[in-house]
Coordinates of C-alpha atoms and ligand atoms in Angstrom, one line a residue:
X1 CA 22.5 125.1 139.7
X2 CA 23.9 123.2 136.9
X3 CA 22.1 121.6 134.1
X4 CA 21.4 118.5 133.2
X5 CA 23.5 117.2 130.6
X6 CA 21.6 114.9 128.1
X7 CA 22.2 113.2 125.1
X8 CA 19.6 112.3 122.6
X9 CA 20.2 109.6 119.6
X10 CA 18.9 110.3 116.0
X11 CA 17.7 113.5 115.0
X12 CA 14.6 112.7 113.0
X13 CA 11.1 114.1 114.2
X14 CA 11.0 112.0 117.8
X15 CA 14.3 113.3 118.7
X16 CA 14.2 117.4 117.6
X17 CA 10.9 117.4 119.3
X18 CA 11.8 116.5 122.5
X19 CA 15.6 118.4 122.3
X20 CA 13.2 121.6 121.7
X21 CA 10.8 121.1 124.6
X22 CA 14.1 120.0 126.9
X23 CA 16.8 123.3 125.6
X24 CA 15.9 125.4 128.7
X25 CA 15.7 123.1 131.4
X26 CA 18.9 121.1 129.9
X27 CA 22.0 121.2 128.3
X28 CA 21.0 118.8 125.5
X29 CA 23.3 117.3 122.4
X30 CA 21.4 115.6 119.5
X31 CA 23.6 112.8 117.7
X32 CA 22.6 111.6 114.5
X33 CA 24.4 108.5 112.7
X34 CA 23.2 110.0 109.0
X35 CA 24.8 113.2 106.6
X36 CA 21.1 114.7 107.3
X37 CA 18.6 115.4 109.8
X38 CA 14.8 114.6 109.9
X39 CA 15.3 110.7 109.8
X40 CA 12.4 109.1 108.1
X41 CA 11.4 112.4 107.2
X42 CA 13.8 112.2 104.1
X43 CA 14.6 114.1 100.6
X44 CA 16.9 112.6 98.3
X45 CA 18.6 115.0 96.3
X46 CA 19.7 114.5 92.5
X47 CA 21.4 117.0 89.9
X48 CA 17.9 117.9 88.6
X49 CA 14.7 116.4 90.7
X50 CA 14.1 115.8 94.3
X51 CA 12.1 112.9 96.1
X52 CA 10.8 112.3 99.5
X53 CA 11.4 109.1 99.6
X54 CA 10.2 108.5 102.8
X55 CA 7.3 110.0 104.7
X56 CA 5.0 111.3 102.1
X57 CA 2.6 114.2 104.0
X58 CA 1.7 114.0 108.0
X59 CA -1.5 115.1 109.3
X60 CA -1.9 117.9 111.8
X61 CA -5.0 116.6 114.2
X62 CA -3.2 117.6 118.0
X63 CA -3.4 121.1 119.4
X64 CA -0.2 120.7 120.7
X65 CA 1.5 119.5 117.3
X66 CA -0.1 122.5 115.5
X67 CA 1.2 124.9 118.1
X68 CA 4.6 123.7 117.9
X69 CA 4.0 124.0 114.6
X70 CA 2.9 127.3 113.8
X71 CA 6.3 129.3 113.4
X72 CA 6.9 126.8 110.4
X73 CA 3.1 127.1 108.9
X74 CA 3.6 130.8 108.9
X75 CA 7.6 130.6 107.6
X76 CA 6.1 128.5 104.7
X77 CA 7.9 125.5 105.7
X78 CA 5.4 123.4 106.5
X79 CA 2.5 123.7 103.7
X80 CA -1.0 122.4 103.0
X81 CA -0.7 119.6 100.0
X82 CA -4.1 119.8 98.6
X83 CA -3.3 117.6 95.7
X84 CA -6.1 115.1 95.2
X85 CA -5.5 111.1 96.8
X86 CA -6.4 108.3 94.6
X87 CA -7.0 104.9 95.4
X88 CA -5.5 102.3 92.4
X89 CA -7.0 98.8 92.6
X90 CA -5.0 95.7 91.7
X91 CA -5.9 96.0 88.5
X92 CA -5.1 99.3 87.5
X93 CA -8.8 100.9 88.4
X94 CA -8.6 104.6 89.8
X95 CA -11.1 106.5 92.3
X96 CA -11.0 109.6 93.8
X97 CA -10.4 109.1 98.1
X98 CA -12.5 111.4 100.5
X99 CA -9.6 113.2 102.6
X100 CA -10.4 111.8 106.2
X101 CA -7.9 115.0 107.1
X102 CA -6.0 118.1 105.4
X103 CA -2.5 116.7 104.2
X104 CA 0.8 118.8 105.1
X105 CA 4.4 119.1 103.7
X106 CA 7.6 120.6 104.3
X107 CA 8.8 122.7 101.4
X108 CA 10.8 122.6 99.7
X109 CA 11.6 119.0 101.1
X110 CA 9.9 116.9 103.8
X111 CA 13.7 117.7 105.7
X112 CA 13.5 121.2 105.9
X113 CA 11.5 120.8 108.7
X114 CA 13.8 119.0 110.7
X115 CA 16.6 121.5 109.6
X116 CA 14.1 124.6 110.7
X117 CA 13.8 122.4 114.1
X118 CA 17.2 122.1 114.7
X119 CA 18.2 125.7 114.2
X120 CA 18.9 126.7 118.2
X121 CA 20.1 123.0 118.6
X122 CA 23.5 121.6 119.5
X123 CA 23.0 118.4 116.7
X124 CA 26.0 116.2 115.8
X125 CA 26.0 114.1 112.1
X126 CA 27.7 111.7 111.3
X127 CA 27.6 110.1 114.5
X128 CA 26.7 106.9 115.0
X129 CA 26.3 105.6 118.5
X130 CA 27.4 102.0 118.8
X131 CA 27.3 101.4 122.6
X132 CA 27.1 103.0 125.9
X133 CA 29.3 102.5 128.6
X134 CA 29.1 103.8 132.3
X135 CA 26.0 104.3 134.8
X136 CA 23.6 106.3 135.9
X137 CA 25.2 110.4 136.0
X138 CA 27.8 109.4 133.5
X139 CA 27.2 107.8 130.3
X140 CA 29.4 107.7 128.1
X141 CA 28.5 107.1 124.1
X142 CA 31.0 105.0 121.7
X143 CA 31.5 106.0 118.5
X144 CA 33.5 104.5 115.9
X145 CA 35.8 107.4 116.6
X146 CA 35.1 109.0 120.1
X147 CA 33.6 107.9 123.5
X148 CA 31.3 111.1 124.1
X149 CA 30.4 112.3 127.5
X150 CA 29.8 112.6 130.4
X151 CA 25.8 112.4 130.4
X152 CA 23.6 112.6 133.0
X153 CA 21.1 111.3 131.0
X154 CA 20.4 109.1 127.6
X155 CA 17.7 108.7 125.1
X156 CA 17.7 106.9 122.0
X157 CA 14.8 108.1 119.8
X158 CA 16.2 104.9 117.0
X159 CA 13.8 102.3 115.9
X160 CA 12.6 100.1 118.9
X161 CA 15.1 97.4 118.2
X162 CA 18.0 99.5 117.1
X163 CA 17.3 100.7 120.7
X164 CA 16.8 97.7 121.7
X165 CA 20.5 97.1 121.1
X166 CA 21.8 99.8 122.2
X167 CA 20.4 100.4 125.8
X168 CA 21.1 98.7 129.1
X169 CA 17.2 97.9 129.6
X170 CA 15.2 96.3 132.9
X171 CA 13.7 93.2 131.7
X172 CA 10.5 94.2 131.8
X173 CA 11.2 97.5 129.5
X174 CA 13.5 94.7 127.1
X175 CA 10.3 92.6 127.0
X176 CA 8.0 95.6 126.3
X177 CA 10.0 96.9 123.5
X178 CA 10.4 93.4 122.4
X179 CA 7.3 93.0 121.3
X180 CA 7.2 96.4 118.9
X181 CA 6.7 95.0 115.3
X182 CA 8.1 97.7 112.6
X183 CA 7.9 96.3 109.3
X184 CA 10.2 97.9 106.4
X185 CA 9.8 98.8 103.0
X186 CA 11.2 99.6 99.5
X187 CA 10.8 102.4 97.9
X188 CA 11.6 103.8 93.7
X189 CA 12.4 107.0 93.0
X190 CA 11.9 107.6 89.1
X191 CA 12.7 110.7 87.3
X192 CA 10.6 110.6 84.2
X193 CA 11.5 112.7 81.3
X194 CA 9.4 116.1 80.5
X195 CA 7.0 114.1 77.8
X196 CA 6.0 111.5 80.3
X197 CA 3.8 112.1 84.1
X198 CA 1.7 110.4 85.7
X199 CA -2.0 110.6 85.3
X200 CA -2.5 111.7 88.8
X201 CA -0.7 113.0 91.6
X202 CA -1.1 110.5 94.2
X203 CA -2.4 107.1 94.6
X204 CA -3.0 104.5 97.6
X205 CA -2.4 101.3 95.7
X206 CA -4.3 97.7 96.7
X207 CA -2.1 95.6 95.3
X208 CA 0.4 92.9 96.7
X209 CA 3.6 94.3 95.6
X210 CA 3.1 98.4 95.3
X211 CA 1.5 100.6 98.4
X212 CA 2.1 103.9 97.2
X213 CA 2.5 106.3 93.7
X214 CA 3.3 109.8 94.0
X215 CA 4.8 112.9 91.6
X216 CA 7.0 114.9 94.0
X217 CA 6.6 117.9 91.8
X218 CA 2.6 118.3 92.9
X219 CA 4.0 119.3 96.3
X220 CA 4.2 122.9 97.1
X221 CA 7.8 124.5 96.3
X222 CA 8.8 121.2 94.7
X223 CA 11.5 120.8 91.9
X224 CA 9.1 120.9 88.4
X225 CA 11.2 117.5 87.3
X226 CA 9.1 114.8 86.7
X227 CA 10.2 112.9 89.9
X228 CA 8.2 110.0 90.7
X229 CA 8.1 107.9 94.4
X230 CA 6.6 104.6 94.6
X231 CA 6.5 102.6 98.2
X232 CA 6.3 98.3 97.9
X233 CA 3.8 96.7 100.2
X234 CA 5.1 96.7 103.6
X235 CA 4.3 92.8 103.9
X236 CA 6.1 92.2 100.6
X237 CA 9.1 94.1 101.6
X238 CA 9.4 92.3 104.5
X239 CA 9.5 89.1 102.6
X240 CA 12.0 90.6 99.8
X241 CA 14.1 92.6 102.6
X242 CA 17.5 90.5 101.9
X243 CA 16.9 89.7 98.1
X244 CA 19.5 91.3 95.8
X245 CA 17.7 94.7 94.8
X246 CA 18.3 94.4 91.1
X247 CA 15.6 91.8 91.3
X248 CA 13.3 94.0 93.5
X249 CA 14.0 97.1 91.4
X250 CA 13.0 94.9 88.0
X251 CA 9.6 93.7 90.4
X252 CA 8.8 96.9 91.4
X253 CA 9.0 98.5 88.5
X254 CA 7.3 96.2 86.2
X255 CA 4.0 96.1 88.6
X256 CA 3.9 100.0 88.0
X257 CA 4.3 99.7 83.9
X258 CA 1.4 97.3 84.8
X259 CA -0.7 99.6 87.2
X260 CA -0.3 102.4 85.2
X261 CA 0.3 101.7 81.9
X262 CA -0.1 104.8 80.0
X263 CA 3.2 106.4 81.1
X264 CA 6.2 105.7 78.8
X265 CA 8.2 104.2 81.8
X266 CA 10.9 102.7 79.4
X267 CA 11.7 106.6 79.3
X268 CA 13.0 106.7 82.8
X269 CA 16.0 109.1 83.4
X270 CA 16.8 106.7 86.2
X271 CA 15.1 104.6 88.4
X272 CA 17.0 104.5 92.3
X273 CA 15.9 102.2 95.3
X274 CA 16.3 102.7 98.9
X275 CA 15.6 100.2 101.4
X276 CA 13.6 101.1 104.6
X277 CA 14.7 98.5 106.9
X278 CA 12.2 100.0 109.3
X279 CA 10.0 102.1 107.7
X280 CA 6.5 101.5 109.3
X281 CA 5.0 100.3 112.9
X282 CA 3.3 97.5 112.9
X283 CA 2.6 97.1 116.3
X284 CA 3.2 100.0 119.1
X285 CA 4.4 99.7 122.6
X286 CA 1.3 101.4 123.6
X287 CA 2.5 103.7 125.9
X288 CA 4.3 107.3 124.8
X289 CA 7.6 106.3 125.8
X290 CA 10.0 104.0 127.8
X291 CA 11.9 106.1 130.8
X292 CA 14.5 103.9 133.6
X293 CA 14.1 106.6 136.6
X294 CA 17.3 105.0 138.3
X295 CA 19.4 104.3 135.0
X296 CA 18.6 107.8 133.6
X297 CA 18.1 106.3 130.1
X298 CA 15.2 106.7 128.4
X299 CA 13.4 106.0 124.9
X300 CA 10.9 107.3 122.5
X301 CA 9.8 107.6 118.7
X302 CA 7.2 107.2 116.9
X303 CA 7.2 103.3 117.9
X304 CA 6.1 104.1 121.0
X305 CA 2.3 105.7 119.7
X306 CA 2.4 104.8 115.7
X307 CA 2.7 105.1 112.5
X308 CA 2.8 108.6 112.0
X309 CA 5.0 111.8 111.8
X310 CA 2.5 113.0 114.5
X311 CA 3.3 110.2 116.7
X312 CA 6.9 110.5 116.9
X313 CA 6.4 114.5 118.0
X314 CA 3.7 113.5 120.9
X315 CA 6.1 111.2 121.8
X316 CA 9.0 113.4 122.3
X317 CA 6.7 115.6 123.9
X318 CA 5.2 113.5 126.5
X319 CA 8.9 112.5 127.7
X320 CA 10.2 116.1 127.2
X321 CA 7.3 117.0 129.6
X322 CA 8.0 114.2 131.9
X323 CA 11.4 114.9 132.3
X324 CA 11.0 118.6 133.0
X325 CA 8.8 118.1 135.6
X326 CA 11.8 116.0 137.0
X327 CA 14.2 118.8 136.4
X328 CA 12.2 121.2 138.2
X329 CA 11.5 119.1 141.1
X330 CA 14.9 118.5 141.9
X331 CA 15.9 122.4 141.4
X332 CA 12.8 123.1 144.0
Ligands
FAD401 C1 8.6 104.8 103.4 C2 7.9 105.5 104.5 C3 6.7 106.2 104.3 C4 6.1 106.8 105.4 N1 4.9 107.5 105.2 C5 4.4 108.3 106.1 C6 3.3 109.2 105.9 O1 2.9 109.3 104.7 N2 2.8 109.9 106.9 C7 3.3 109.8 108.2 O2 2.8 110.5 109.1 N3 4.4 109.0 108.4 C8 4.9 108.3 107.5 N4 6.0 107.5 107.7 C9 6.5 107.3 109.1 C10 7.2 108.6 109.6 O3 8.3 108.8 108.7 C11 7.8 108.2 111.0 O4 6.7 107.9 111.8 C12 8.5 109.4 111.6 O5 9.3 110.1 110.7 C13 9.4 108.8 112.7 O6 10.1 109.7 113.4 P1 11.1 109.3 114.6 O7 11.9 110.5 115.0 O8 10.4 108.5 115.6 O9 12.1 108.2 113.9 P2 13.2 108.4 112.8 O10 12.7 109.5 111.8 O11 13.5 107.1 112.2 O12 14.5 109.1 113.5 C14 15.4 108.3 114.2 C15 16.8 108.8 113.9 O13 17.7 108.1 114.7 C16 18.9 107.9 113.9 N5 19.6 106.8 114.5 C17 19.3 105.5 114.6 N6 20.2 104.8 115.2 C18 21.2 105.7 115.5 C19 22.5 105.5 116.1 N7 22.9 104.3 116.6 N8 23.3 106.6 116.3 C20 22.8 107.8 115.9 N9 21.7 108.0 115.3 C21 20.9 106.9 115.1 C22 18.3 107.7 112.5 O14 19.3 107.9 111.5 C23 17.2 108.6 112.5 O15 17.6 109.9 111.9 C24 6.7 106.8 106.7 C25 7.9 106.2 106.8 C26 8.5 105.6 105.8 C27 9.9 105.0 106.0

């Protein structure tokens, strides 16, 4: 019997996780609009210093997340970040947090995980799905350059409304996805000279502007450059998300000489910023994915469950499990 042929969109955690579960029931092609893999799981890459600009640790609390996960604990490539959390009021006041649970890493960037993921996979960069044309057995996906296909089955692991967009939903599963609420948010990536560091390694931060301060290099197998990440307010980003981002940059970064004013931040290297346009969930679906049994499209991320790394995998998992069960049904 023949395979099903499916085709999952984006390649971040969501995505890998379910094209790993599916590889031997499925012939299944990962398409991925970016250069890179691991989505918001991100590393940006300079001449000398390195930043994960986007998720900052995950936690490990499912049995199934740390099985899938133990190749990569015992290859090194996902590590323990024991570095302590601190908690920085609005006005500049530091405590130590209680870790609610151990903190984890990919080394040497939060993408080699997705990279280690996608080693047995067939994944596709640079290939950004604008449409999908056909029905149910034969999908077809446009590219600016292709139409890719046939498919017997979709699934776009994007951002709920990028999916949104993209696939022919029922009303009901339009309306459901409708109301996901994923907020965005800016983030600065400062490479400080040796002299200068920050007085800690990491820091929730109460404040309206700033969420997050981080040095990359207290990660395990990090860069030693003094590579700094600091995440705006989601609510603030939101309100700033179309402003030119000289004037956020200039915000953002005078709220940090603020916060923490004993570095020597007029010694910055360079100061970058990268806008999440959907960065965080807000507001779930509440259920671990989104699956048309007559279409043969389905949906999942972390959206679906959360906020978290953690959610996007149990997401792919619960609809890789689904859909396997499917598979071998029909076989039987
Ligand atoms: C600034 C920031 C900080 C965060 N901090 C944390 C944290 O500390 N801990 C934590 O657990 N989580 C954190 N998160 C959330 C975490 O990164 C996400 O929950 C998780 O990475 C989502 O994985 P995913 O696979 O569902 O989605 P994504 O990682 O977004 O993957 C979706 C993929 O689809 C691709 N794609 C989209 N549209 C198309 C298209 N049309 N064609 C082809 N490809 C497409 C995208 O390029 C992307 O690679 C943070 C996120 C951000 C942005």
């Amino acid at each position: 019997m023949t395979l099903a042929k499916i085709a999952v969109i984006g390649a971040g955690m969501a995505g890998l996780s379910l094209a790993n579960a599916l590889q031997p029931y499925a012939q299944v092609s990962v398409f991925e609009k970016s250069r890179g893999l691991g989505g918001r799981m991100a590393t940006r890459r300079r001449p000398e210093c390195t930043f994960d600009h986007g998720a900052q640790y995950f936690t490990i609390r499912d049995a199934g997340f740390h099985a899938a996960l133990e190749g990569a604990i015992e290859a090194g490539t996902v590590q323990a970040w024991n570095a302590p959390l601190m908690k920085t009021g609005a006005y500049g006041t530091s405590e130590r947090l209680q870790d609610r649970a151990p903190r984890f890493v990919a080394a040497p960037g939060m993408t080699s995980l997705a990279k280690l993921m996608a080693r047995k996979l067939d994944v596709q960069c640079d290939q950004r799905i604008e449409a999908l044309e056909g029905q149910k057995g034969a999908w077809f996906l446009i590219t600016p350059q292709a139409r890719l296909g046939p498919f017997d089955w979709v699934i776009s692991t994007a951002p709920a409304p990028q999916t949104l967009a993209l696939l022919p939903l029922s009303e009901p599963d339009a309306e459901a996805l409708s109301g996901v609420r994923i907020n965005g948010c800016f983030t600065l990536m400062i490479h400080l000279p040796d002299a200068a560091d920050l007085p800690f390694s990491a820091s929730q931060i109460d404040h309206p502007v700033l969420s997050w301060i981080s040095a990359n290099q207290s990660k395990p197998e990090r860069d030693p450059a003094h590579c700094i990440v600091v995440h705006a307010n989601n609510r603030w980003s939101d309100a700033h998300l179309e402003d030119e981002p000289e004037a956020v940059r200039a915000l953002m970064l005078d709220t940090v000489r603020d916060l923490v004013p004993s570095v020597a931040w007029e010694t910055a290297l360079s100061v970058d910023l990268h806008r999440w346009r959907y960065a965080n969930v807000e507001t779930p679906l509440g259920r671990p994915f989104l699956m048309d049994r007559d279409l043969q499209i389905a949906a999942c991320g972390d959206w679906c469950l959360g906020n978290r790394v953690e959610a996007a995998f149990l997401s792919g998992k619960a609809l890789a499990e689904t859909l396997m069960a499917r598979f071998k049904e029909e076989r039987s």
